[in-house]
Short mmCIF file of C-alpha atoms in Angstrom, two decimals:
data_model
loop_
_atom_site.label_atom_id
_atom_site.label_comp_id
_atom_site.label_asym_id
_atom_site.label_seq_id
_atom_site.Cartn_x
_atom_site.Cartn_y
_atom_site.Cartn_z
CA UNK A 1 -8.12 -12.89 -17.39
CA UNK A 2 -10.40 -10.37 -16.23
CA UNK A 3 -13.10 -8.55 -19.31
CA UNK A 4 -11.58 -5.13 -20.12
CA UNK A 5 -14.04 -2.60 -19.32
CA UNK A 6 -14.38 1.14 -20.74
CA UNK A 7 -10.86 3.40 -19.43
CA UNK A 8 -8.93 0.45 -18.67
CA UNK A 9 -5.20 0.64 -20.72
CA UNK A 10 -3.87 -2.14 -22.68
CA UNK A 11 -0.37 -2.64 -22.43
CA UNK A 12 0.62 -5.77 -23.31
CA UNK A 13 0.27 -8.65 -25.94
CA UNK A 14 0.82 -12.32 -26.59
CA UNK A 15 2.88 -12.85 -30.22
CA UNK A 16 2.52 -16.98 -30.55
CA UNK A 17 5.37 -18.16 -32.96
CA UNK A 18 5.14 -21.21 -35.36
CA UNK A 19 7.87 -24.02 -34.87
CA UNK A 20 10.58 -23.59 -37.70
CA UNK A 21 11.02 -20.27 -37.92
CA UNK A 22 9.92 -18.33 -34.78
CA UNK A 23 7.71 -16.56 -37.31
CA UNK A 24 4.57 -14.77 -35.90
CA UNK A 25 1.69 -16.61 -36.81
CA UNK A 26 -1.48 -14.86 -34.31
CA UNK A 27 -1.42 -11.89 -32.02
CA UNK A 28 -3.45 -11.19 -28.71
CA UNK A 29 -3.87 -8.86 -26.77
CA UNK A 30 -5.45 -7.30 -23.61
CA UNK A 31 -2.98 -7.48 -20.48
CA UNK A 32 -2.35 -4.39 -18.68
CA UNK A 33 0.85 -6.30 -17.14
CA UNK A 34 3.93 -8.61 -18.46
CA UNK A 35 3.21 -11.29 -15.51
CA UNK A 36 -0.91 -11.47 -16.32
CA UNK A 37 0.37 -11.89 -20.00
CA UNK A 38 2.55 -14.32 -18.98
CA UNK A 39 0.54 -16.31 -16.85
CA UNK A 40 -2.00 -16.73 -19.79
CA UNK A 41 0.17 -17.43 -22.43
CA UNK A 42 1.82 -20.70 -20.61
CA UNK A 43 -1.66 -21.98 -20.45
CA UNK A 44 -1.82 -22.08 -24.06
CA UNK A 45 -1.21 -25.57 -25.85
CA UNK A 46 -0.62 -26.47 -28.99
CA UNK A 47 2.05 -24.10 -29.95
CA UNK A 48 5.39 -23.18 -30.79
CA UNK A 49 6.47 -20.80 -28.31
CA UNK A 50 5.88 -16.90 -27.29
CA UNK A 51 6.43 -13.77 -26.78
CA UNK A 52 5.17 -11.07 -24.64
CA UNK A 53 5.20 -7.48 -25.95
CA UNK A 54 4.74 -4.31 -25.33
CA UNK A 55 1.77 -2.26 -27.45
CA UNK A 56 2.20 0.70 -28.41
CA UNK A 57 -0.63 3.51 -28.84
CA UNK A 58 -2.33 4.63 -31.84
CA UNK A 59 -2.51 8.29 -32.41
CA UNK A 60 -6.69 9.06 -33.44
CA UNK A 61 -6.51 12.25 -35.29
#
């Protein structure tokens, strides 16, 4: 994964899920596609599964 840098856009996260419920347990983010999310989050170990999703913005009064 490549360091985000100043004007890039963040589109994407990584939920990771604990075992017996599919609950979320951690959240990351920084992917500006679902395959570069994707491709990270197999090379995670030691968990439960995961799911990609899609961030949404925050409005900055």
């Amino acid at each position: 994964m490549k360091p985000l840098v100043h004007g890039d856009v963040v589109e994407f996260g990584i939920v990771i899920l604990d075992g017996p419920g599919n609950y979320p347990i951690r959240a990351l983010t920084g992917w500006a596609t679902v395959r570069a999310a994707e491709t990270y989050a197999r090379t995670l170990t030691g968990i439960a599964g995961y799911r990609v999703v899609t961030l949404q913005r925050v409005a900055v009064p």
